[in-house]
CSV table of C-alpha atoms and ligand atoms in Angstrom, one decimal:
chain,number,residue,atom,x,y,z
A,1481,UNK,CA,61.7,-35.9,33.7
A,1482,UNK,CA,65.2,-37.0,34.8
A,1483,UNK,CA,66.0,-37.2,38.3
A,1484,UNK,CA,69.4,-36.7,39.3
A,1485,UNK,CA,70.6,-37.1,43.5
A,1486,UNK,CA,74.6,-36.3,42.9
A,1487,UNK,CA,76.2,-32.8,42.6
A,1488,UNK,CA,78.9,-33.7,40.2
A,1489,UNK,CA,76.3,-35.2,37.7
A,1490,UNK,CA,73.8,-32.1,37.9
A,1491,UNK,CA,76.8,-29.9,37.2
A,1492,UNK,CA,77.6,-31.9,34.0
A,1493,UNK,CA,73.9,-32.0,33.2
A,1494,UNK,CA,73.6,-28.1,33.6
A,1495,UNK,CA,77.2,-27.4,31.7
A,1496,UNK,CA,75.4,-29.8,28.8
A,1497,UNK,CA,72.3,-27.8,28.3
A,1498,UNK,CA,73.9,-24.5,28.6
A,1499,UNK,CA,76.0,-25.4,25.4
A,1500,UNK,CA,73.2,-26.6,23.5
A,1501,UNK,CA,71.7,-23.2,24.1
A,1502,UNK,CA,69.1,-24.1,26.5
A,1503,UNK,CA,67.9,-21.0,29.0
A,1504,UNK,CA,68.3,-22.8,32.1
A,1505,UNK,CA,65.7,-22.1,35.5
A,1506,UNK,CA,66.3,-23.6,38.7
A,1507,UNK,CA,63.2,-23.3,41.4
A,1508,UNK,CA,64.7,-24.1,44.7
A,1509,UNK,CA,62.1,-26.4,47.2
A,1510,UNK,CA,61.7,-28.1,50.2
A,1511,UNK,CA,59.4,-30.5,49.2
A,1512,UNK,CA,55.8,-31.0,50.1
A,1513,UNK,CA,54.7,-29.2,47.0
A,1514,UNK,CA,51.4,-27.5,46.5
A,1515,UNK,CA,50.1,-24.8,44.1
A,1516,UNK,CA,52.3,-22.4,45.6
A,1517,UNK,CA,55.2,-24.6,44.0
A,1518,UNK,CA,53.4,-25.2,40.3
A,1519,UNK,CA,53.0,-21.2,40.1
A,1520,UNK,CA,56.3,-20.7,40.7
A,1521,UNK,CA,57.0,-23.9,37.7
A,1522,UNK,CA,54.7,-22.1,35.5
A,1523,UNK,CA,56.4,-18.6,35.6
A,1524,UNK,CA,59.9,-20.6,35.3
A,1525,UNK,CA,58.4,-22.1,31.9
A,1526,UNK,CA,57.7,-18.6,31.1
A,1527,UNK,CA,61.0,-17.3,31.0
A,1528,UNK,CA,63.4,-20.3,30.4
A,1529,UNK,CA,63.8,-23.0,28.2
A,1530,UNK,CA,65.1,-25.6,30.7
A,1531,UNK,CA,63.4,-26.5,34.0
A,1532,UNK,CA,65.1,-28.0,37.6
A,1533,UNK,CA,63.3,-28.0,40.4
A,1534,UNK,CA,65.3,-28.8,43.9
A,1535,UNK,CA,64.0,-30.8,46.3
A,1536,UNK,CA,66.2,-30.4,49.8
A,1537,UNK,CA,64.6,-30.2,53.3
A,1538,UNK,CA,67.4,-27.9,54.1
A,1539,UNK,CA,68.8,-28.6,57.9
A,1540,UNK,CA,70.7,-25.6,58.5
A,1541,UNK,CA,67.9,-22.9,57.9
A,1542,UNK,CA,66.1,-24.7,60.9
A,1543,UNK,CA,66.4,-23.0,64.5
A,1544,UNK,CA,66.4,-25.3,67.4
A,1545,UNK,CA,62.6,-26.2,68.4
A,1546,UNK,CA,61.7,-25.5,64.6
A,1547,UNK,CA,59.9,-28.2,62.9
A,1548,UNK,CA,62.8,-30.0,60.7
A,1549,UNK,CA,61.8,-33.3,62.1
A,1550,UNK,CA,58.5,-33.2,61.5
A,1551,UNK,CA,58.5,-31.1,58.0
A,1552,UNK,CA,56.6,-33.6,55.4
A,1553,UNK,CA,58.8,-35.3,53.0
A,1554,UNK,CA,55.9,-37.1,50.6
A,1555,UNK,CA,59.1,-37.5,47.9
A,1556,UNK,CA,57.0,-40.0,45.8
A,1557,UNK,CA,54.1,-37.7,45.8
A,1558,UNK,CA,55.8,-34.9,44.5
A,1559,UNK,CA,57.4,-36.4,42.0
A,1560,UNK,CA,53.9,-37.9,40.6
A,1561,UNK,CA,52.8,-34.2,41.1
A,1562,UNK,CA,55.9,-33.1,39.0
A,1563,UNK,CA,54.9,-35.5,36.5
A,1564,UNK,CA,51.6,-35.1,35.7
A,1565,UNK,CA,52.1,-31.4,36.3
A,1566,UNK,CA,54.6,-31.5,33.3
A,1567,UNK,CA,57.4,-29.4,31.8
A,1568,UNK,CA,60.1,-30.0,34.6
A,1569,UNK,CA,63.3,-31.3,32.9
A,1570,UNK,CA,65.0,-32.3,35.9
A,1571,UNK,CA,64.3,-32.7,39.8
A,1572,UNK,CA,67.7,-32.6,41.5
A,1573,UNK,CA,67.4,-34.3,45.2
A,1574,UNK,CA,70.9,-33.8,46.6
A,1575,UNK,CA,71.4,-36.1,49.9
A,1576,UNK,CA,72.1,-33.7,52.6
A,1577,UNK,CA,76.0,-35.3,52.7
A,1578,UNK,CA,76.2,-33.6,49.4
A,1579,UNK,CA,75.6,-30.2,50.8
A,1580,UNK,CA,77.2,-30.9,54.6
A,1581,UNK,CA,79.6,-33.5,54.0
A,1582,UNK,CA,81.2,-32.9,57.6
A,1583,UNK,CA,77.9,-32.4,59.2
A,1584,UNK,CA,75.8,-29.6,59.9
A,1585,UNK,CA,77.6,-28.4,63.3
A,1586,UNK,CA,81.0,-28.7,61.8
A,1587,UNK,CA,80.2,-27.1,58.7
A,1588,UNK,CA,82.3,-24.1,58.2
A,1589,UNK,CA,81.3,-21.9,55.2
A,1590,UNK,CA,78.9,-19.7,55.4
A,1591,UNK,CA,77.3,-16.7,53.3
A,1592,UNK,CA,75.4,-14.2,56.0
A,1593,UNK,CA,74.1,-10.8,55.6
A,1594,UNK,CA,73.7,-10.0,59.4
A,1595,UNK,CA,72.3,-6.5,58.8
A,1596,UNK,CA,69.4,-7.8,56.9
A,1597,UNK,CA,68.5,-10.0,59.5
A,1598,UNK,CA,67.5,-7.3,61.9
A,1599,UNK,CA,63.7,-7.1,61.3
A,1600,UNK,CA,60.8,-9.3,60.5
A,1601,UNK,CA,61.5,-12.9,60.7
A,1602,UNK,CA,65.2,-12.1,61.3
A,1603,UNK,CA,65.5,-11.7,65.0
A,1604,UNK,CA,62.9,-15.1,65.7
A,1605,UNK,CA,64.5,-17.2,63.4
A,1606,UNK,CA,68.3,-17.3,64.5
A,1607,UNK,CA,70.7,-19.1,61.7
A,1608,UNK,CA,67.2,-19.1,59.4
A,1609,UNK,CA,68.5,-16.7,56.7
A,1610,UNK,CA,72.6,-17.6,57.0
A,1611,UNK,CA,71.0,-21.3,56.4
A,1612,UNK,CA,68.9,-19.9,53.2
A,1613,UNK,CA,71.7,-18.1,51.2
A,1614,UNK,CA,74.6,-20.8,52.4
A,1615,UNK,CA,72.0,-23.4,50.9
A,1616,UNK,CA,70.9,-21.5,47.7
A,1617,UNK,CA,74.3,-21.0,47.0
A,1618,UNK,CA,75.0,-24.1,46.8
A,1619,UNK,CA,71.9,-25.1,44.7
A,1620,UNK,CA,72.5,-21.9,42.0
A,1621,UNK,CA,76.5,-23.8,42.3
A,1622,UNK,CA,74.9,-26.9,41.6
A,1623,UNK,CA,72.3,-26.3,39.2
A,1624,UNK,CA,74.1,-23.1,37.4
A,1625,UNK,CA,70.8,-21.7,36.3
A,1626,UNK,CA,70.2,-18.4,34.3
A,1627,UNK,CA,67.2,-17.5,36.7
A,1628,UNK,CA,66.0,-18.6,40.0
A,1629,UNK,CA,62.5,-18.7,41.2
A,1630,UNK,CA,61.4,-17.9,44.4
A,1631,UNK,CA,58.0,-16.9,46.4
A,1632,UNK,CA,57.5,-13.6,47.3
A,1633,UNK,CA,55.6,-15.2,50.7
A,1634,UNK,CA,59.0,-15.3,52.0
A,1635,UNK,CA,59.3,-11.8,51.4
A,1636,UNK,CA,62.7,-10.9,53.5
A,1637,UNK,CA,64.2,-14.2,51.7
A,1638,UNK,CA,63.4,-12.5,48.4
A,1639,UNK,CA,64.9,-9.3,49.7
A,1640,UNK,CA,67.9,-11.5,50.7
A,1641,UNK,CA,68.4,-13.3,48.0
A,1642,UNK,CA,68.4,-10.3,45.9
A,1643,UNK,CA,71.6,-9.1,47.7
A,1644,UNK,CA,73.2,-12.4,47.7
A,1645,UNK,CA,73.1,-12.7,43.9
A,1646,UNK,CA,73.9,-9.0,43.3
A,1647,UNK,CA,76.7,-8.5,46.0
A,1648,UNK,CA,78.5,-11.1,45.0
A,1649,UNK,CA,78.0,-11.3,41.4
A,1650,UNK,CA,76.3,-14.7,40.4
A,1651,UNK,CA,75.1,-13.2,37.0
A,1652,UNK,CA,72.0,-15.0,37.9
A,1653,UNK,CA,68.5,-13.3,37.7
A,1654,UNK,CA,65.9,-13.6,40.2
A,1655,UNK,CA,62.5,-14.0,39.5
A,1656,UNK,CA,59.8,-13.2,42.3
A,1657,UNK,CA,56.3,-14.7,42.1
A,1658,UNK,CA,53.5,-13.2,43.8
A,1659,UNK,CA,51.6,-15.4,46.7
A,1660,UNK,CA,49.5,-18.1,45.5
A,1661,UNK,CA,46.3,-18.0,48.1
A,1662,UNK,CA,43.1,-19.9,48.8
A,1663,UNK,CA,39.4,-18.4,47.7
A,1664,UNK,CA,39.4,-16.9,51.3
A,1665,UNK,CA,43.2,-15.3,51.2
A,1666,UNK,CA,45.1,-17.4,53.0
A,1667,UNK,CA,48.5,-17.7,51.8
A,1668,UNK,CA,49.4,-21.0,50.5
A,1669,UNK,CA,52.0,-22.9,52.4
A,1670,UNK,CA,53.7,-26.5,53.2
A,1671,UNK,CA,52.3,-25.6,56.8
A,1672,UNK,CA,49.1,-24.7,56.4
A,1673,UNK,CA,48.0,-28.8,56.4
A,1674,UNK,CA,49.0,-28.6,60.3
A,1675,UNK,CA,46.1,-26.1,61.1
A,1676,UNK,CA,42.7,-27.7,63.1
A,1677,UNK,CA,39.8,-26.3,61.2
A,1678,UNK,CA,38.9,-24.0,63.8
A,1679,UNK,CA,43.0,-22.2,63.2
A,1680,UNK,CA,42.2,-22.7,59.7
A,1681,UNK,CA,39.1,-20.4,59.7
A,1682,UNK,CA,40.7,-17.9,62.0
A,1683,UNK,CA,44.0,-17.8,59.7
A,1684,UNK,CA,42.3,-15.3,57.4
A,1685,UNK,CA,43.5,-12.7,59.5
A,1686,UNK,CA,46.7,-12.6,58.1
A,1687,UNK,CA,46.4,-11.6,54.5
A,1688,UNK,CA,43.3,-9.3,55.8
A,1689,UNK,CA,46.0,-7.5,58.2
A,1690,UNK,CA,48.4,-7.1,55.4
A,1691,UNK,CA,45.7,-6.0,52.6
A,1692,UNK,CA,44.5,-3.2,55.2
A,1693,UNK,CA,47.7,-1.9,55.1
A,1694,UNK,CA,48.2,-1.5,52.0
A,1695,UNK,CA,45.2,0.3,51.4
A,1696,UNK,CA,46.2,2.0,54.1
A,1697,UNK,CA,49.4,3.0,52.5
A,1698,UNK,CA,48.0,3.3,49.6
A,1699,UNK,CA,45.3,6.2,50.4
A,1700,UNK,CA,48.0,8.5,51.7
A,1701,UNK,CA,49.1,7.7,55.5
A,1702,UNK,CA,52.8,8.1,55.7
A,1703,UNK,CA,53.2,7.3,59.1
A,1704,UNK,CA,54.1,3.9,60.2
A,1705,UNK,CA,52.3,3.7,63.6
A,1706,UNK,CA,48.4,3.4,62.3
A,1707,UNK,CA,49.2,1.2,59.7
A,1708,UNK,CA,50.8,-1.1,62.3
A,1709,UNK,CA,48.1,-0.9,64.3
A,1710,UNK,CA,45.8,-1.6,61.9
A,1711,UNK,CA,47.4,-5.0,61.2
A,1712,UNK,CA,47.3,-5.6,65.2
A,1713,UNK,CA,43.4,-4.7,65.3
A,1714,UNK,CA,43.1,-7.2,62.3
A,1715,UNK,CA,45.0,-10.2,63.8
A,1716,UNK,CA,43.3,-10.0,67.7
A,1717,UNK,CA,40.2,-11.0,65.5
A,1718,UNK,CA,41.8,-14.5,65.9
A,1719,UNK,CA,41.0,-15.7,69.2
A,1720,UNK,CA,43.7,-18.3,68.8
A,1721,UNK,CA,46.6,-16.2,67.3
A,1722,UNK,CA,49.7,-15.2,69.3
A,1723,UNK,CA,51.2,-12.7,67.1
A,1724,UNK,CA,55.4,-12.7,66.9
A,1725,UNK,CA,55.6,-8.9,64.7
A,1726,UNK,CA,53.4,-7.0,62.3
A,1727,UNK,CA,56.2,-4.5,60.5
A,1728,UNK,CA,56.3,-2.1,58.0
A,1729,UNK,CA,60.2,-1.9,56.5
A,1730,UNK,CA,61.6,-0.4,53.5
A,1731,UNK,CA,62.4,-3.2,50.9
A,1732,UNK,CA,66.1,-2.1,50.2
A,1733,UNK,CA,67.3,-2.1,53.7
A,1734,UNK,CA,64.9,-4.1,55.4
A,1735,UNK,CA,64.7,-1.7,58.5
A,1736,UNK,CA,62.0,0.0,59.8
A,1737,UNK,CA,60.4,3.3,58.0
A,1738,UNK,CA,60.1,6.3,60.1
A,1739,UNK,CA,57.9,7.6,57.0
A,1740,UNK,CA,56.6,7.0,53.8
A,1741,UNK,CA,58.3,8.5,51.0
A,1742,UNK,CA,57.0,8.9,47.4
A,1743,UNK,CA,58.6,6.3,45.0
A,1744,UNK,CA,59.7,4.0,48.0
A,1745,UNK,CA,58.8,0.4,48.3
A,1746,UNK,CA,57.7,-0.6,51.7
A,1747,UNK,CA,56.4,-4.0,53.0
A,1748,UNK,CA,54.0,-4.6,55.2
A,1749,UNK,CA,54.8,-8.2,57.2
A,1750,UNK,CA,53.0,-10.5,59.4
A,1751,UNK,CA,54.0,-13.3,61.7
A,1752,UNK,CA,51.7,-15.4,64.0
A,1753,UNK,CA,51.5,-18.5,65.5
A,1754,UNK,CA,48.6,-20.9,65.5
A,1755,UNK,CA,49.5,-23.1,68.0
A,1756,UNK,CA,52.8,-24.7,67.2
A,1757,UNK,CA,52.2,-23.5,63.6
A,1758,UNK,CA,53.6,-20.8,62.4
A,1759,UNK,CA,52.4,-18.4,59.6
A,1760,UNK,CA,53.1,-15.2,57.4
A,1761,UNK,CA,52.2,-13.2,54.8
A,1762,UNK,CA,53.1,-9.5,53.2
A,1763,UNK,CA,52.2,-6.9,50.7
A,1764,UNK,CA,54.5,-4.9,48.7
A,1765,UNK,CA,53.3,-1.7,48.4
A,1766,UNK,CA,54.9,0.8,46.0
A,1767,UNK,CA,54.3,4.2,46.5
A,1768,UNK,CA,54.0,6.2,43.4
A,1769,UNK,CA,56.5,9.1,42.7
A,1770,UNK,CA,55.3,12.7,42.6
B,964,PAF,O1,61.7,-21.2,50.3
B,964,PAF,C1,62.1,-22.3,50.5
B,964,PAF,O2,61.4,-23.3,50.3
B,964,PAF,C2,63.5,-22.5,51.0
B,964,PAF,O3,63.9,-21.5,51.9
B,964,PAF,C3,64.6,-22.7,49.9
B,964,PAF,C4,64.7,-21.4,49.1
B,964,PAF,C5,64.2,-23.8,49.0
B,964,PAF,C6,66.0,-22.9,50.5
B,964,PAF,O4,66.0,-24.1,51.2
């Protein structure tokens, strides 16, 4: 496992194994890795030849009040994961100079897709998803993978990312795995380790809220109001949550659905806090055509 920290040298790295014919996957972190992360490894082994896995704890995809200060950055740890997990060729660990060599305020270039922004985490995450595809650009510019892998937890990234890399032609292909998740359901995530066991327990609502609605969807309701409510009933269960949206958007447009359509793809999304901690989880539900 190499590791390599400068942009310049991972470009020449990547350029080398592309000409000796290697397929070349790039699955983009922040660090703290978990199961979550060693699924999303294991699929990348499954369809490439060559693996990098990113490590950046990415300032600009952090509103202000967000937790960037405080997200864990175990960097020895992972990489002892990384090496007893096993397979990864590289782990590229640009120094945030690399990516904002002016700074983060004065940085200038952006990528944005403002009209996907307008639902889900979109409106409570300011900057979060201009930071994500102006960072990820960077990385696929970087690492000049075939594929990226990504977690379909961050569902409205997925959707994002799609755009980014079809709009303006990268000629890269995404790859989207589905949630890793405890025994009980709960989704895994870098954030979960903040919970007190009591949040913990109660956290379960959230992949029960999104489960009900797709069996919701999936029996034939095609209006979006009960399923919605359904995923509220589900999450005032938790005595502790404080709920930010439970939505139910088409995946194309990422906008509300005023009703379910045969053939469409609709997601069902979940936000809530836990204390300072803030979770979600989704289901893609496709509706079968007539
Ligand atoms: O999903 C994440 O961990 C981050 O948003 C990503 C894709 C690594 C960009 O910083």
């Amino acid at each position: 496992m190499h590791l390599i920290y400068s942009v310049e040298e991972m470009q020449r790295h990547a350029e080398q194994q592309r000409c000796a014919g290697y397929k070349l996957a790039l699955v983009p972190t922040m660090g703290a890795l978990h199961e979550g992360h060693l699924s999303l490894i294991e699929s990348a082994k499954q369809h490439a030849s060559h693996i990098t896995v990113s490590i950046f704890v990415n300032p600009t995809q952090f509103g202000p009040g967000e937790d960037f200060d405080r997200y864990p950055r175990p960097l020895e740890n992972d990489l002892q994961l990384l090496n007893k997990y096993g397979g990864v060729d590289v782990v590229f660990v640009p120094p945030t100079e690399a990516f904002y060599s002016t700074g983060t305020h004065e940085h200038q270039m952006w990528v944005h897709a403002p009209s996907l922004e307008q639902h889900l985490c979109g409106p409570h995450r300011p900057g979060h998803f201009r930071g994500v595809t102006t960072v990820v650009t960077k990385l696929f510019h970087s690492c000049q993978p075939h594929l990226g892998v990504f977690g379909l937890k961050d569902a409205q990234q997925f959707l994002i990312l799609q755009r980014l890399v079809h709009d303006l032609n990268f000629g890269i292909e995404l790859v989207g795995v589905p949630t890793a998740r405890e025994p009980d359901g709960l989704a895994r995530s870098s954030r979960n380790r903040y919970l007190s066991v009591e949040e913990r327990a109660q956290a379960i609502v959230l992949s029960k809220a999104v489960e009900a609605a797709r069996r919701q969807i999936l029996e034939g309701e095609q209006h979006p109001q009960p399923i919605v409510d359904t995923m509220l009933q589900i999450l005032a269960e938790a005595p502790d949550a404080n709920v930010q949206y439970a939505e139910l958007v088409d995946t194309k447009r990422i906008q509300p659905i005023t009703q379910i359509q045969a053939g469409q793809e609709v997601l069902a999304a979940v936000a809530v806090f836990f204390g300072k901690t803030r979770l979600i989880d989704n289901a893609f539900v496709q509706i079968p055509a007539v």
